[in-house]
GROMACS .gro file of N, CA and C in nm:
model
  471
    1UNK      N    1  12.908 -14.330  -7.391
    1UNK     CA    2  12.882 -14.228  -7.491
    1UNK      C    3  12.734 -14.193  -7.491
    2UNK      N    4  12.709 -14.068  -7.468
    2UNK     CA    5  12.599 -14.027  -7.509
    2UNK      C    6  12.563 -13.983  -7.670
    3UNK      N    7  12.379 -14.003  -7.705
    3UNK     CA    8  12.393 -13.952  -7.828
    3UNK      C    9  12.264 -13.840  -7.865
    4UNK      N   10  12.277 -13.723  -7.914
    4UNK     CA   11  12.169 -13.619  -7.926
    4UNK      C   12  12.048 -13.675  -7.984
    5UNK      N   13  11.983 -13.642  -7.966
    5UNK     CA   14  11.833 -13.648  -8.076
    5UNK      C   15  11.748 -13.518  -8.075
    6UNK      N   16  11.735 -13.476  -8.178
    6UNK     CA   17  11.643 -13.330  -8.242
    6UNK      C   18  11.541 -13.363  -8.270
    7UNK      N   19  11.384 -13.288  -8.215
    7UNK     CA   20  11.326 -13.348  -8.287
    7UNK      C   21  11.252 -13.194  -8.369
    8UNK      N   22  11.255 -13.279  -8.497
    8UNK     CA   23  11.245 -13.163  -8.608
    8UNK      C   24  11.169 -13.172  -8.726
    9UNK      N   25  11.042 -13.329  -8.686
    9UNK     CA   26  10.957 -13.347  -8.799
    9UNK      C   27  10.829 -13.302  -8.821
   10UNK      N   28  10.747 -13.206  -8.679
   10UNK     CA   29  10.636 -13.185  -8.697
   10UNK      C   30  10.614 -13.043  -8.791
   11UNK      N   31  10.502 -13.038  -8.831
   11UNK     CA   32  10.483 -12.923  -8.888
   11UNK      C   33  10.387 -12.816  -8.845
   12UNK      N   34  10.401 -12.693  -8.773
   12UNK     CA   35  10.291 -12.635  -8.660
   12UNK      C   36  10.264 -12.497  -8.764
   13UNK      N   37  10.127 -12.496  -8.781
   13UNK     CA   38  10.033 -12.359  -8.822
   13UNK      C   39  10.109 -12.272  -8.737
   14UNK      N   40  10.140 -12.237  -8.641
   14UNK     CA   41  10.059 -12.124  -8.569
   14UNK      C   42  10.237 -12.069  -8.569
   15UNK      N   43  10.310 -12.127  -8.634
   15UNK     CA   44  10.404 -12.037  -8.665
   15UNK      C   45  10.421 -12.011  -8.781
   16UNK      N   46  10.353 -12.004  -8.838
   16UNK     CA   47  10.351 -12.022  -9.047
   16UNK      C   48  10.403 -11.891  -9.054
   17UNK      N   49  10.332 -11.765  -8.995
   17UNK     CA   50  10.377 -11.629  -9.005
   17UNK      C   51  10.499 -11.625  -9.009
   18UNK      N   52  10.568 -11.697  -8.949
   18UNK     CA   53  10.739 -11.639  -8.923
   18UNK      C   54  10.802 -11.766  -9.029
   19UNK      N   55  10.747 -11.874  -9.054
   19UNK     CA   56  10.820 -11.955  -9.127
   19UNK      C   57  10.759 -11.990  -9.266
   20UNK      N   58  10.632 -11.937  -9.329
   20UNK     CA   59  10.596 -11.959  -9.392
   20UNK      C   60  10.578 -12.097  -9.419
   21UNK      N   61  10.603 -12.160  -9.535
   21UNK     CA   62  10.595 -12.300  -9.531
   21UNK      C   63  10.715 -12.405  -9.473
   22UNK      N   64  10.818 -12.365  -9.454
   22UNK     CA   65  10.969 -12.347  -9.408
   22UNK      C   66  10.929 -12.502  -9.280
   23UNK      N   67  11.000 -12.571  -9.295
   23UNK     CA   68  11.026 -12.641  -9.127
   23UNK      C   69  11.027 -12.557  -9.014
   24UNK      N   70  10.941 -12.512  -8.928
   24UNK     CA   71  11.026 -12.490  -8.814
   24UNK      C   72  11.118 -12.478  -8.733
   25UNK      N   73  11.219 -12.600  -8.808
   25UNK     CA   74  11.341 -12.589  -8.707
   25UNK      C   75  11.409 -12.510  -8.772
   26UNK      N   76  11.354 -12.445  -8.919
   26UNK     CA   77  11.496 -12.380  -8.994
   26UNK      C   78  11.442 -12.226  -9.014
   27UNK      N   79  11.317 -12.190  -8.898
   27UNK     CA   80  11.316 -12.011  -8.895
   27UNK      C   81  11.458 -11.966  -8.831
   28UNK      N   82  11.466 -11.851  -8.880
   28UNK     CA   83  11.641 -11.758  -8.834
   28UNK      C   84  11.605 -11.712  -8.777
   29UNK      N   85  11.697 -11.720  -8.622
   29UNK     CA   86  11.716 -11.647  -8.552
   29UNK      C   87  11.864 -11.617  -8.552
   30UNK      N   88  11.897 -11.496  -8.530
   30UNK     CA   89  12.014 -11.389  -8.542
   30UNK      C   90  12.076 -11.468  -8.671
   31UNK      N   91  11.997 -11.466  -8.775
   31UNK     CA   92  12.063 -11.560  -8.909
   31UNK      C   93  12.135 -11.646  -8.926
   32UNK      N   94  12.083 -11.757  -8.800
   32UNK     CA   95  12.055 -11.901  -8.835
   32UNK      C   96  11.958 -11.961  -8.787
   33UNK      N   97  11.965 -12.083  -8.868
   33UNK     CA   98  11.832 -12.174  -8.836
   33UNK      C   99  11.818 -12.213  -8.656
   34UNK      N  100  11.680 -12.195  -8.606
   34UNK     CA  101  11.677 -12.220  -8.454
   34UNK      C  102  11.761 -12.368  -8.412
   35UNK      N  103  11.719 -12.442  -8.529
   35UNK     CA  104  11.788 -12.579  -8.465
   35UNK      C  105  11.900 -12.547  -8.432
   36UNK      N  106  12.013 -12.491  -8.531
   36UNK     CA  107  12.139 -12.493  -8.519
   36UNK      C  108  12.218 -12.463  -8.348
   37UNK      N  109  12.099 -12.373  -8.271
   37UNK     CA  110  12.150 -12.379  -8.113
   37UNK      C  111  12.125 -12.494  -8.014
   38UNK      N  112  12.039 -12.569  -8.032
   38UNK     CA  113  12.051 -12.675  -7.949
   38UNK      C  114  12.143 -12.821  -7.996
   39UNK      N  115  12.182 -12.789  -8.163
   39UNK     CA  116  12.268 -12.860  -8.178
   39UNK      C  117  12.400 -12.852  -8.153
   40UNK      N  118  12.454 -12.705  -8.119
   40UNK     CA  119  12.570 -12.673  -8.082
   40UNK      C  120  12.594 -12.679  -7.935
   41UNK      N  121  12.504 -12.657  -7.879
   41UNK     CA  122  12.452 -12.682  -7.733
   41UNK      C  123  12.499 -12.839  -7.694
   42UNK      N  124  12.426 -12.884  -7.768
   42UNK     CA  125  12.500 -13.062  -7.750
   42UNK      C  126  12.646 -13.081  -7.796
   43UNK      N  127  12.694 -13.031  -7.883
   43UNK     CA  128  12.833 -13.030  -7.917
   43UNK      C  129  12.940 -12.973  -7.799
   44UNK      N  130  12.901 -12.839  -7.731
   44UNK     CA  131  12.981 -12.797  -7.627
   44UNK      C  132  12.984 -12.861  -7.517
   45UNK      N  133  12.857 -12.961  -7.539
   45UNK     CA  134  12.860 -13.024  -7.428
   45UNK      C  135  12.920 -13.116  -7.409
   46UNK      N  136  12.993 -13.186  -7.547
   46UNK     CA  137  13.074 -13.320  -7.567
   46UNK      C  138  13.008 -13.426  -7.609
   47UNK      N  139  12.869 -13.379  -7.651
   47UNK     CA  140  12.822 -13.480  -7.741
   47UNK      C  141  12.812 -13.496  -7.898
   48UNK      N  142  12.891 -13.552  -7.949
   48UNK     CA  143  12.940 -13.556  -8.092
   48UNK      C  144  12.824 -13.645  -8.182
   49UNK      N  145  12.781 -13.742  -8.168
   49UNK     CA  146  12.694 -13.827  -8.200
   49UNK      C  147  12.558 -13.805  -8.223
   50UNK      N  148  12.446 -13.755  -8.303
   50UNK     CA  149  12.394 -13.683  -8.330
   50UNK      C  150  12.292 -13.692  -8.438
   51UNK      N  151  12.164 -13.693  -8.391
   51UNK     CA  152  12.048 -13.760  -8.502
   51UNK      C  153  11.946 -13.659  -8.502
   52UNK      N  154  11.893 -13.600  -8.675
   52UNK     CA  155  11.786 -13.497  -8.640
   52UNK      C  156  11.680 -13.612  -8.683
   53UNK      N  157  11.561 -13.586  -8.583
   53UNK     CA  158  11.430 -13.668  -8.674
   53UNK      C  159  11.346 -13.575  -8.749
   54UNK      N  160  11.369 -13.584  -8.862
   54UNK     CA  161  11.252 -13.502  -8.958
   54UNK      C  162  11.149 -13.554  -8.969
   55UNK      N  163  11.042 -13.502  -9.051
   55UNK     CA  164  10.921 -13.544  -9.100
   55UNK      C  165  10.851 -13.472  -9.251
   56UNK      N  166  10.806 -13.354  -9.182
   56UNK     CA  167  10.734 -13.234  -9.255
   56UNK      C  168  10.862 -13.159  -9.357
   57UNK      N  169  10.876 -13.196  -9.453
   57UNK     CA  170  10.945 -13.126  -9.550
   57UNK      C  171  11.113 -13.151  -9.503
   58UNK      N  172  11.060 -13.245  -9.476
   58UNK     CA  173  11.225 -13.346  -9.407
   58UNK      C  174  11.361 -13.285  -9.534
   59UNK      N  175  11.316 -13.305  -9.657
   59UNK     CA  176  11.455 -13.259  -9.689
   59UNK      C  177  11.531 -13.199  -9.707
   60UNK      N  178  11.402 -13.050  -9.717
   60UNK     CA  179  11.453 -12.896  -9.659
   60UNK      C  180  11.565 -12.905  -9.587
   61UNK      N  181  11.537 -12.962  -9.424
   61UNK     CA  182  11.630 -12.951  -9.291
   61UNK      C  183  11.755 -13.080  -9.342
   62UNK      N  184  11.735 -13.175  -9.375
   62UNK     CA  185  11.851 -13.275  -9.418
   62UNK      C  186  11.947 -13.140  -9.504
   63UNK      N  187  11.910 -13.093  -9.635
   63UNK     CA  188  12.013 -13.027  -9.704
   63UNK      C  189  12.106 -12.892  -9.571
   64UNK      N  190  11.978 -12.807  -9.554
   64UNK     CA  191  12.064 -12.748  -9.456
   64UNK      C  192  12.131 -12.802  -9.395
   65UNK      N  193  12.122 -12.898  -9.275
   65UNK     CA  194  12.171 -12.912  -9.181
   65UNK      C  195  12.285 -13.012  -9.230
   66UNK      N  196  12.290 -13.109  -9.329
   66UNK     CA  197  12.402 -13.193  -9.383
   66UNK      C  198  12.500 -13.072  -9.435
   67UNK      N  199  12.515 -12.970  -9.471
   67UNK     CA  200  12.598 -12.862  -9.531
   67UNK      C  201  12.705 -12.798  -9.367
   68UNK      N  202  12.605 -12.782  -9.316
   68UNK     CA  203  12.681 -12.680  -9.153
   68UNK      C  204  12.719 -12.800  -9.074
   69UNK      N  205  12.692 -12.966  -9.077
   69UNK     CA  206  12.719 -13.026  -8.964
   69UNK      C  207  12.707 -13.186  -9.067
   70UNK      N  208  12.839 -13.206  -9.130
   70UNK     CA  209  12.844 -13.307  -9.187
   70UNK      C  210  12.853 -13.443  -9.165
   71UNK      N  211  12.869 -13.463  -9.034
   71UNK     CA  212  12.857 -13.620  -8.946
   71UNK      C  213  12.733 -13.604  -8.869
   72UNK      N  214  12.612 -13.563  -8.909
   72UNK     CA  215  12.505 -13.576  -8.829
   72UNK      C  216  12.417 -13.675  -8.899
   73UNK      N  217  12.344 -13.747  -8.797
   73UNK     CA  218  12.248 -13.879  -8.846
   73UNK      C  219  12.117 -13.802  -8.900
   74UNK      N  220  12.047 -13.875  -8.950
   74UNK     CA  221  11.921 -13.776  -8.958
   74UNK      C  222  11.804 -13.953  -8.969
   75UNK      N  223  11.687 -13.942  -8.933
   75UNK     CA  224  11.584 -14.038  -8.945
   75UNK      C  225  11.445 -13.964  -8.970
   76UNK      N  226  11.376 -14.030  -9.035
   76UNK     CA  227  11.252 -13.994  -9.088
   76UNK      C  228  11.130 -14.074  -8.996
   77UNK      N  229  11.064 -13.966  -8.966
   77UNK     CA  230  10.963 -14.007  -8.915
   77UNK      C  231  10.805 -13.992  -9.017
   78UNK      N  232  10.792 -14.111  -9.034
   78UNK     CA  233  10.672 -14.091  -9.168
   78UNK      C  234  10.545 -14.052  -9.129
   79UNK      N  235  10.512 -14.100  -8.975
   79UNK     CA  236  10.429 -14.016  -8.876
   79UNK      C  237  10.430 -13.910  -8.811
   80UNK      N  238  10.489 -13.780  -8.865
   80UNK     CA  239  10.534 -13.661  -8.795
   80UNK      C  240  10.391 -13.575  -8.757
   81UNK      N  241  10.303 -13.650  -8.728
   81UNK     CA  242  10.144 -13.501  -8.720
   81UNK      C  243  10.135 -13.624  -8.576
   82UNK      N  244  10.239 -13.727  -8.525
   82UNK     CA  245  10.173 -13.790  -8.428
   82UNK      C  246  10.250 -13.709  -8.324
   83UNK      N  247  10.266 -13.739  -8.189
   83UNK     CA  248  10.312 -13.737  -8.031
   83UNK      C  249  10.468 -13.710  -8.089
   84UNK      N  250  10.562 -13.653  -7.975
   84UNK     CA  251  10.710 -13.674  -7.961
   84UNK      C  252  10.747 -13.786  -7.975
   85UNK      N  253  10.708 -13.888  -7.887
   85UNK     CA  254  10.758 -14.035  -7.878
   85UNK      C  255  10.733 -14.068  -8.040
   86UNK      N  256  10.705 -14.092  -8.102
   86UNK     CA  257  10.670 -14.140  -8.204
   86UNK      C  258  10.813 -14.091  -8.311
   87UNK      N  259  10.830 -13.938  -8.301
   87UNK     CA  260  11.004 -13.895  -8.309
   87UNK      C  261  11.076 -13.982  -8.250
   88UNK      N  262  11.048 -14.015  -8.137
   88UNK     CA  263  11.210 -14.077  -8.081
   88UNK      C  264  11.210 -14.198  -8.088
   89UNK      N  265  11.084 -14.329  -8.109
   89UNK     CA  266  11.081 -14.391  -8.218
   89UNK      C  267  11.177 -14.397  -8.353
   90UNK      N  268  11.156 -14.296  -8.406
   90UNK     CA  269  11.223 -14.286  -8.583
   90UNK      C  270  11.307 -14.262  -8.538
   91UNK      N  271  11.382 -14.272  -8.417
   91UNK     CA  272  11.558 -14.228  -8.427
   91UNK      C  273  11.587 -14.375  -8.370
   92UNK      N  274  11.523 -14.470  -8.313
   92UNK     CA  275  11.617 -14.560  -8.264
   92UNK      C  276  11.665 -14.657  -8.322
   93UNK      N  277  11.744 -14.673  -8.418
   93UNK     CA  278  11.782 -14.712  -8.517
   93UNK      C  279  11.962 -14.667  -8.494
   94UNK      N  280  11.961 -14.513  -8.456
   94UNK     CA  281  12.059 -14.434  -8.385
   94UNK      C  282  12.112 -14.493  -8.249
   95UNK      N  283  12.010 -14.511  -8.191
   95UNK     CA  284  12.049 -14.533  -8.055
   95UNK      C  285  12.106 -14.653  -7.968
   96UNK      N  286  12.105 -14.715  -8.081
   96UNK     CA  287  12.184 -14.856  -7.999
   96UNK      C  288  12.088 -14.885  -7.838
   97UNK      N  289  12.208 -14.874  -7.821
   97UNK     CA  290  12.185 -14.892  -7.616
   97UNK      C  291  12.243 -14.809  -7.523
   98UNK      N  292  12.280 -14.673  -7.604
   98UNK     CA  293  12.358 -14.583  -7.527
   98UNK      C  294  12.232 -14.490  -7.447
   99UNK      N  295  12.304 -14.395  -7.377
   99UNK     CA  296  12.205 -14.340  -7.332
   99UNK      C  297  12.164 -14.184  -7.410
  100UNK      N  298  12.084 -14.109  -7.420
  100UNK     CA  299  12.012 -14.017  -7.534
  100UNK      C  300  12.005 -13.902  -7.447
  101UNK      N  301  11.999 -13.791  -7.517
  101UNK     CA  302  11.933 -13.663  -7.478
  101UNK      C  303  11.863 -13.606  -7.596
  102UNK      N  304  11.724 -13.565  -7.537
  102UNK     CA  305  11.630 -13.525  -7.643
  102UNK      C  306  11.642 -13.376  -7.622
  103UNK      N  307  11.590 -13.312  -7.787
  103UNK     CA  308  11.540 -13.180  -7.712
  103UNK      C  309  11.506 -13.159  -7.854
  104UNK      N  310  11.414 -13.064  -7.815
  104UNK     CA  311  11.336 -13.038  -7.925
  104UNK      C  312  11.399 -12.937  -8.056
  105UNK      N  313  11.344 -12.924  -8.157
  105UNK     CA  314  11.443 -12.881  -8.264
  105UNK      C  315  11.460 -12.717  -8.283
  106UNK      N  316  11.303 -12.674  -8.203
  106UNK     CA  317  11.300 -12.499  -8.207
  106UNK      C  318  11.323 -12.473  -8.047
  107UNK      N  319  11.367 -12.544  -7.958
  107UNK     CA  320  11.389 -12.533  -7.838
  107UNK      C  321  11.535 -12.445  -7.810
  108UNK      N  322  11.569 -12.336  -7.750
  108UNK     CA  323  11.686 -12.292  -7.717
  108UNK      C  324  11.668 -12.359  -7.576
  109UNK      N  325  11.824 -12.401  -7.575
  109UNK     CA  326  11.889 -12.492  -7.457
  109UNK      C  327  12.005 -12.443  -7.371
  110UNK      N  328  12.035 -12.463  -7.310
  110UNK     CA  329  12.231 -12.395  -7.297
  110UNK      C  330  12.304 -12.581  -7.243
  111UNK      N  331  12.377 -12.525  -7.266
  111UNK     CA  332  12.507 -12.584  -7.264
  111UNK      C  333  12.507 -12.695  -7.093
  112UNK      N  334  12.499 -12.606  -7.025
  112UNK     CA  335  12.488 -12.594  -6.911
  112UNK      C  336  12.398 -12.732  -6.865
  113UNK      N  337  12.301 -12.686  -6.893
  113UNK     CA  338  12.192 -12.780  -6.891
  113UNK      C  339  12.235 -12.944  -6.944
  114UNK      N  340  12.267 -12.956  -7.039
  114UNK     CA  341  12.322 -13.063  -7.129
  114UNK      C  342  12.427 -13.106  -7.026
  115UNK      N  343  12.502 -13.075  -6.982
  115UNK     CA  344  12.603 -13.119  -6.895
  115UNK      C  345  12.554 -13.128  -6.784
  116UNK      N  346  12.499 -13.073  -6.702
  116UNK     CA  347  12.457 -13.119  -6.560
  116UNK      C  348  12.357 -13.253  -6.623
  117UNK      N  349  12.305 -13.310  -6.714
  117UNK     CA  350  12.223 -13.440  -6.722
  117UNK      C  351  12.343 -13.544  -6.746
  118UNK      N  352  12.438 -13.473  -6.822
  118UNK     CA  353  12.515 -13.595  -6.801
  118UNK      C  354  12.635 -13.632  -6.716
  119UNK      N  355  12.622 -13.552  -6.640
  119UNK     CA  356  12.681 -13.556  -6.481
  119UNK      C  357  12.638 -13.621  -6.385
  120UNK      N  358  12.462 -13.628  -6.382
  120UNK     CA  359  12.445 -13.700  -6.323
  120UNK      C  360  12.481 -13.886  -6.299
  121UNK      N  361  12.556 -13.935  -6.442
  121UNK     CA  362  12.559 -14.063  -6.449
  121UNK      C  363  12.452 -14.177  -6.416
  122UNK      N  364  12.364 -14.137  -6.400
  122UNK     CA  365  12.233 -14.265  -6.329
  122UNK      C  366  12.202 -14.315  -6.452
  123UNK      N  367  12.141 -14.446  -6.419
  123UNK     CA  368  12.096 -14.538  -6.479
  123UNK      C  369  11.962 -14.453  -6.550
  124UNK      N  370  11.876 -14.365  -6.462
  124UNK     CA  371  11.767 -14.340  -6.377
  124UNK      C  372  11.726 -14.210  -6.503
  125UNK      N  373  11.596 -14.231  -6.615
  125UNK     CA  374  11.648 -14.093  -6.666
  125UNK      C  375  11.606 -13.981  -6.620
  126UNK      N  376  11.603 -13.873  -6.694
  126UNK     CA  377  11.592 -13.748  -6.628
  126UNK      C  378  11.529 -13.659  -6.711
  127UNK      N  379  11.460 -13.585  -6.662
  127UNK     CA  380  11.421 -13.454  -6.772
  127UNK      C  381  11.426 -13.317  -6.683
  128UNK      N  382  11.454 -13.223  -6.795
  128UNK     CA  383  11.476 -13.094  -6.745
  128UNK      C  384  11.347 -13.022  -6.789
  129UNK      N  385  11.320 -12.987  -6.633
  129UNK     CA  386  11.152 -12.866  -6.708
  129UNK      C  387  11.218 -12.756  -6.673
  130UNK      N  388  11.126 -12.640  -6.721
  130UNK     CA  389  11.160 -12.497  -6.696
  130UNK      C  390  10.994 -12.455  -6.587
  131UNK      N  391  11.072 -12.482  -6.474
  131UNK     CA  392  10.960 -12.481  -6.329
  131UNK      C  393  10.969 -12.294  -6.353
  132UNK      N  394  11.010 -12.219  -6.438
  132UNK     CA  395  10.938 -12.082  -6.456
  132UNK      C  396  10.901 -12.011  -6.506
  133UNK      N  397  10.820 -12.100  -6.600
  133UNK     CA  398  10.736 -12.065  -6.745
  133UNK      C  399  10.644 -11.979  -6.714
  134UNK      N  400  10.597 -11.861  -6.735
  134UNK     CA  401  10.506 -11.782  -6.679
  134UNK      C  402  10.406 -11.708  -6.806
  135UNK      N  403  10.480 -11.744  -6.883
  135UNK     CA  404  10.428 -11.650  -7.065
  135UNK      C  405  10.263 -11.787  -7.082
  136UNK      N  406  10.189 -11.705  -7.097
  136UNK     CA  407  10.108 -11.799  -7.124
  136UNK      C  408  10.107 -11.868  -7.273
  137UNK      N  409  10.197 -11.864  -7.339
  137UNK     CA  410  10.222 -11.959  -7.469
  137UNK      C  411  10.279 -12.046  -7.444
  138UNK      N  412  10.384 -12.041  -7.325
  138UNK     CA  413  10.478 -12.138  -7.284
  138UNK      C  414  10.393 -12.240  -7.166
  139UNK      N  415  10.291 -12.200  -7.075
  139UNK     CA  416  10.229 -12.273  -7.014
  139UNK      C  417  10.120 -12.367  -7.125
  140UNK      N  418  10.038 -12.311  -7.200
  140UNK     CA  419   9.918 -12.366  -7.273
  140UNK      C  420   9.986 -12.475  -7.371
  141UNK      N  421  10.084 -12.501  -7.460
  141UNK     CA  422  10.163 -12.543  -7.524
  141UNK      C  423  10.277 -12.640  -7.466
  142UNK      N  424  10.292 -12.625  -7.349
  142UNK     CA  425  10.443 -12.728  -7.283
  142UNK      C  426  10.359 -12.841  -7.264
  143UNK      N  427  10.462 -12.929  -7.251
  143UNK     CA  428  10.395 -13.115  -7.203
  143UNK      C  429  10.439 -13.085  -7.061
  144UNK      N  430  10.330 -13.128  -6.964
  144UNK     CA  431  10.346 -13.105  -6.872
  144UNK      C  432  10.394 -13.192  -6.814
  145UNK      N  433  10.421 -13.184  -6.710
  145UNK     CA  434  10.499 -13.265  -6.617
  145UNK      C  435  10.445 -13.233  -6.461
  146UNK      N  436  10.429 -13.347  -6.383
  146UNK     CA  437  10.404 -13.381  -6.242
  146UNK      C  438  10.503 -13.436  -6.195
  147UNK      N  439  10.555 -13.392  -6.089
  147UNK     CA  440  10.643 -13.417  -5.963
  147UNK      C  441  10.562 -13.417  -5.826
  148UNK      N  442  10.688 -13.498  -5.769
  148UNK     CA  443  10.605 -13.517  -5.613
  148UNK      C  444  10.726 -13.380  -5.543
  149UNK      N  445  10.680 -13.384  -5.382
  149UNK     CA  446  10.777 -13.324  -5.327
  149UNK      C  447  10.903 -13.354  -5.333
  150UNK      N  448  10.948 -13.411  -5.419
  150UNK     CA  449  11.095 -13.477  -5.411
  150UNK      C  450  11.156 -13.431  -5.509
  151UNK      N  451  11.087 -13.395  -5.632
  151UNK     CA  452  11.095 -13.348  -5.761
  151UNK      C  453  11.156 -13.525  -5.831
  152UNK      N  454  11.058 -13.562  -5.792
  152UNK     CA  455  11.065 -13.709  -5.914
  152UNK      C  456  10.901 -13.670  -5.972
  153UNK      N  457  10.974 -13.715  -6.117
  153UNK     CA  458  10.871 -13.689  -6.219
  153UNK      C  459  10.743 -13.876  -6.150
  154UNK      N  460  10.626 -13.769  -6.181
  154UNK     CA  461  10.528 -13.897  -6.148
  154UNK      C  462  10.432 -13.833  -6.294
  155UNK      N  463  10.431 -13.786  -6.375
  155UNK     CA  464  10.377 -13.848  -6.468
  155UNK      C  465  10.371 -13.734  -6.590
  156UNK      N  466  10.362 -13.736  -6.724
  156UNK     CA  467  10.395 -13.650  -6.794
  156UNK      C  468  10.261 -13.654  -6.927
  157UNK      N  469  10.236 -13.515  -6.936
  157UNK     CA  470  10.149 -13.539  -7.028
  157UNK      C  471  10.121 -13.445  -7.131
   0.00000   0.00000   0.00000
Protein backbone atom coordinates (compact mmCIF):
# COMPACT_ATOMS: atom_id res chain seq x y z
CA UNK A 1 0.00 0.00 0.00
CA UNK A 2 1.02 3.22 -0.83
CA UNK A 3 0.22 6.44 1.16
CA UNK A 4 -0.18 10.33 -0.15
CA UNK A 5 1.36 13.18 1.64
CA UNK A 6 0.37 17.02 0.84
CA UNK A 7 2.36 19.34 1.80
CA UNK A 8 0.25 22.32 2.82
CA UNK A 9 1.84 24.10 5.92
CA UNK A 10 4.00 26.86 4.62
CA UNK A 11 2.84 30.24 4.31
CA UNK A 12 4.34 32.28 1.03
CA UNK A 13 4.02 36.35 0.61
CA UNK A 14 4.39 36.45 -2.83
CA UNK A 15 1.09 34.93 -3.38
CA UNK A 16 -0.90 36.99 -0.79
CA UNK A 17 -2.43 38.87 -3.91
CA UNK A 18 -4.40 35.92 -5.02
CA UNK A 19 -4.88 34.40 -1.51
CA UNK A 20 -4.90 37.08 0.71
CA UNK A 21 -4.34 35.72 4.08
CA UNK A 22 -5.98 32.29 2.94
CA UNK A 23 -3.49 29.03 3.02
CA UNK A 24 -2.24 28.57 -0.20
CA UNK A 25 -3.36 25.34 -0.75
CA UNK A 26 -7.00 26.65 -0.54
CA UNK A 27 -6.68 29.62 -3.54
CA UNK A 28 -9.59 28.51 -6.30
CA UNK A 29 -8.88 27.43 -9.15
CA UNK A 30 -11.93 26.76 -11.55
CA UNK A 31 -13.76 26.98 -7.91
CA UNK A 32 -11.87 24.78 -5.98
CA UNK A 33 -9.21 24.80 -3.65
CA UNK A 34 -5.68 24.02 -5.67
CA UNK A 35 -5.04 21.23 -3.23
CA UNK A 36 -8.13 19.48 -4.07
CA UNK A 37 -6.25 18.34 -7.67
CA UNK A 38 -3.37 16.66 -6.52
CA UNK A 39 -5.47 15.04 -4.00
CA UNK A 40 -7.75 13.57 -6.50
CA UNK A 41 -4.81 12.89 -8.62
CA UNK A 42 -3.69 10.44 -5.88
CA UNK A 43 -7.11 8.98 -5.53
CA UNK A 44 -7.35 8.06 -9.42
CA UNK A 45 -4.40 6.77 -8.95
CA UNK A 46 -5.49 4.16 -6.27
CA UNK A 47 -4.14 5.75 -3.52
CA UNK A 48 -6.74 5.97 -0.78
CA UNK A 49 -4.59 6.60 2.30
CA UNK A 50 -3.88 10.08 2.68
CA UNK A 51 -2.21 12.80 4.98
CA UNK A 52 -2.31 16.74 4.50
CA UNK A 53 0.65 18.41 6.54
CA UNK A 54 -0.51 21.81 7.60
CA UNK A 55 1.10 24.50 9.43
CA UNK A 56 0.19 28.23 8.60
CA UNK A 57 -3.47 28.61 9.49
CA UNK A 58 -3.64 24.78 9.60
CA UNK A 59 -7.27 24.84 10.53
CA UNK A 60 -8.57 26.81 7.74
CA UNK A 61 -7.36 23.69 5.32
CA UNK A 62 -8.31 20.82 8.11
CA UNK A 63 -12.15 22.30 8.03
CA UNK A 64 -12.17 22.49 4.27
CA UNK A 65 -10.59 19.64 3.38
CA UNK A 66 -12.24 17.26 6.36
CA UNK A 67 -15.83 18.39 4.69
CA UNK A 68 -14.89 17.26 0.67
CA UNK A 69 -12.61 14.22 1.78
CA UNK A 70 -13.65 12.66 5.09
CA UNK A 71 -11.01 9.78 5.65
CA UNK A 72 -8.06 12.01 5.13
CA UNK A 73 -5.16 12.16 7.83
CA UNK A 74 -3.99 15.53 8.42
CA UNK A 75 -0.52 16.35 10.76
CA UNK A 76 0.73 19.55 11.99
CA UNK A 77 3.81 20.78 11.39
CA UNK A 78 4.64 23.41 14.21
CA UNK A 79 7.76 24.32 12.09
CA UNK A 80 6.07 25.27 8.84
CA UNK A 81 8.55 28.62 7.85
CA UNK A 82 11.27 25.53 7.86
CA UNK A 83 12.47 23.19 4.54
CA UNK A 84 9.89 20.45 2.94
CA UNK A 85 11.54 17.70 4.86
CA UNK A 86 10.63 19.09 7.99
CA UNK A 87 6.69 18.58 6.39
CA UNK A 88 7.38 15.12 5.78
CA UNK A 89 8.73 14.82 9.17
CA UNK A 90 5.15 15.95 10.67
CA UNK A 91 3.53 13.27 8.62
CA UNK A 92 5.46 10.27 9.78
CA UNK A 93 3.43 9.30 12.30
CA UNK A 94 1.18 8.38 8.96
CA UNK A 95 3.62 6.50 7.43
CA UNK A 96 4.35 3.47 9.11
CA UNK A 97 6.78 1.65 6.76
CA UNK A 98 4.86 1.82 3.65
CA UNK A 99 6.07 3.46 0.86
CA UNK A 100 4.88 7.52 0.26
CA UNK A 101 4.31 9.86 -2.50
CA UNK A 102 4.85 13.48 -1.84
CA UNK A 103 3.64 16.37 -3.67
CA UNK A 104 3.19 19.52 -2.89
CA UNK A 105 -0.22 21.09 -1.87
CA UNK A 106 -0.46 24.04 -4.73
CA UNK A 107 1.27 21.67 -7.16
CA UNK A 108 -1.04 20.44 -10.20
CA UNK A 109 -0.07 16.78 -10.90
CA UNK A 110 -1.86 14.25 -13.26
CA UNK A 111 -2.79 11.08 -12.61
CA UNK A 112 -0.51 9.68 -14.91
CA UNK A 113 2.42 10.62 -13.23
CA UNK A 114 1.25 9.08 -9.81
CA UNK A 115 0.95 5.80 -11.48
CA UNK A 116 3.95 5.41 -13.52
CA UNK A 117 5.91 5.92 -9.74
CA UNK A 118 4.06 3.30 -8.59
CA UNK A 119 4.67 1.01 -11.33
CA UNK A 120 7.84 1.18 -10.99
CA UNK A 121 7.78 -1.16 -7.74
CA UNK A 122 11.57 -0.52 -6.57
CA UNK A 123 12.74 -0.49 -3.37
CA UNK A 124 14.80 2.53 -4.92
CA UNK A 125 12.88 5.99 -4.50
CA UNK A 126 12.08 8.20 -7.12
CA UNK A 127 11.20 11.69 -7.94
CA UNK A 128 9.51 13.26 -10.78
CA UNK A 129 11.03 16.69 -12.10
CA UNK A 130 9.53 18.68 -14.82
CA UNK A 131 13.04 18.63 -17.10
CA UNK A 132 10.80 21.61 -19.04
CA UNK A 133 10.39 24.35 -16.84
CA UNK A 134 11.21 27.30 -18.91
CA UNK A 135 8.90 30.23 -17.08
CA UNK A 136 11.37 31.89 -15.09
CA UNK A 137 9.17 31.61 -11.78
CA UNK A 138 9.24 28.02 -12.21
CA UNK A 139 13.13 27.86 -12.67
CA UNK A 140 14.10 30.61 -9.72
CA UNK A 141 11.64 28.93 -7.16
CA UNK A 142 11.91 24.89 -7.96
CA UNK A 143 14.31 22.68 -5.68
CA UNK A 144 16.58 21.68 -7.92
CA UNK A 145 17.70 18.62 -8.78
CA UNK A 146 21.08 17.05 -10.35
CA UNK A 147 21.24 13.98 -12.40
CA UNK A 148 24.01 12.21 -14.02
CA UNK A 149 23.74 10.89 -17.63
CA UNK A 150 21.67 8.13 -16.51
CA UNK A 151 19.05 10.35 -15.04
CA UNK A 152 19.82 9.14 -11.38
CA UNK A 153 19.26 11.90 -9.11
CA UNK A 154 22.90 12.84 -7.53
CA UNK A 155 21.82 15.52 -5.45
CA UNK A 156 18.93 17.90 -4.66
CA UNK A 157 18.78 21.25 -3.43
Amino acid sequence: MSIGVFLAAVYVSRLQALSGRRPKSLVQVDGRPIITYPIQAMLSAGIDSNTVVVGYRGREVIEALGELYPKIHFAYNKDYSGENATSIFAAREHLLNDPFVVAMGDHLISTGIIKTLLVRNSSHPAICVDGAATHESQISDATKVWVDSAGMVMGIG
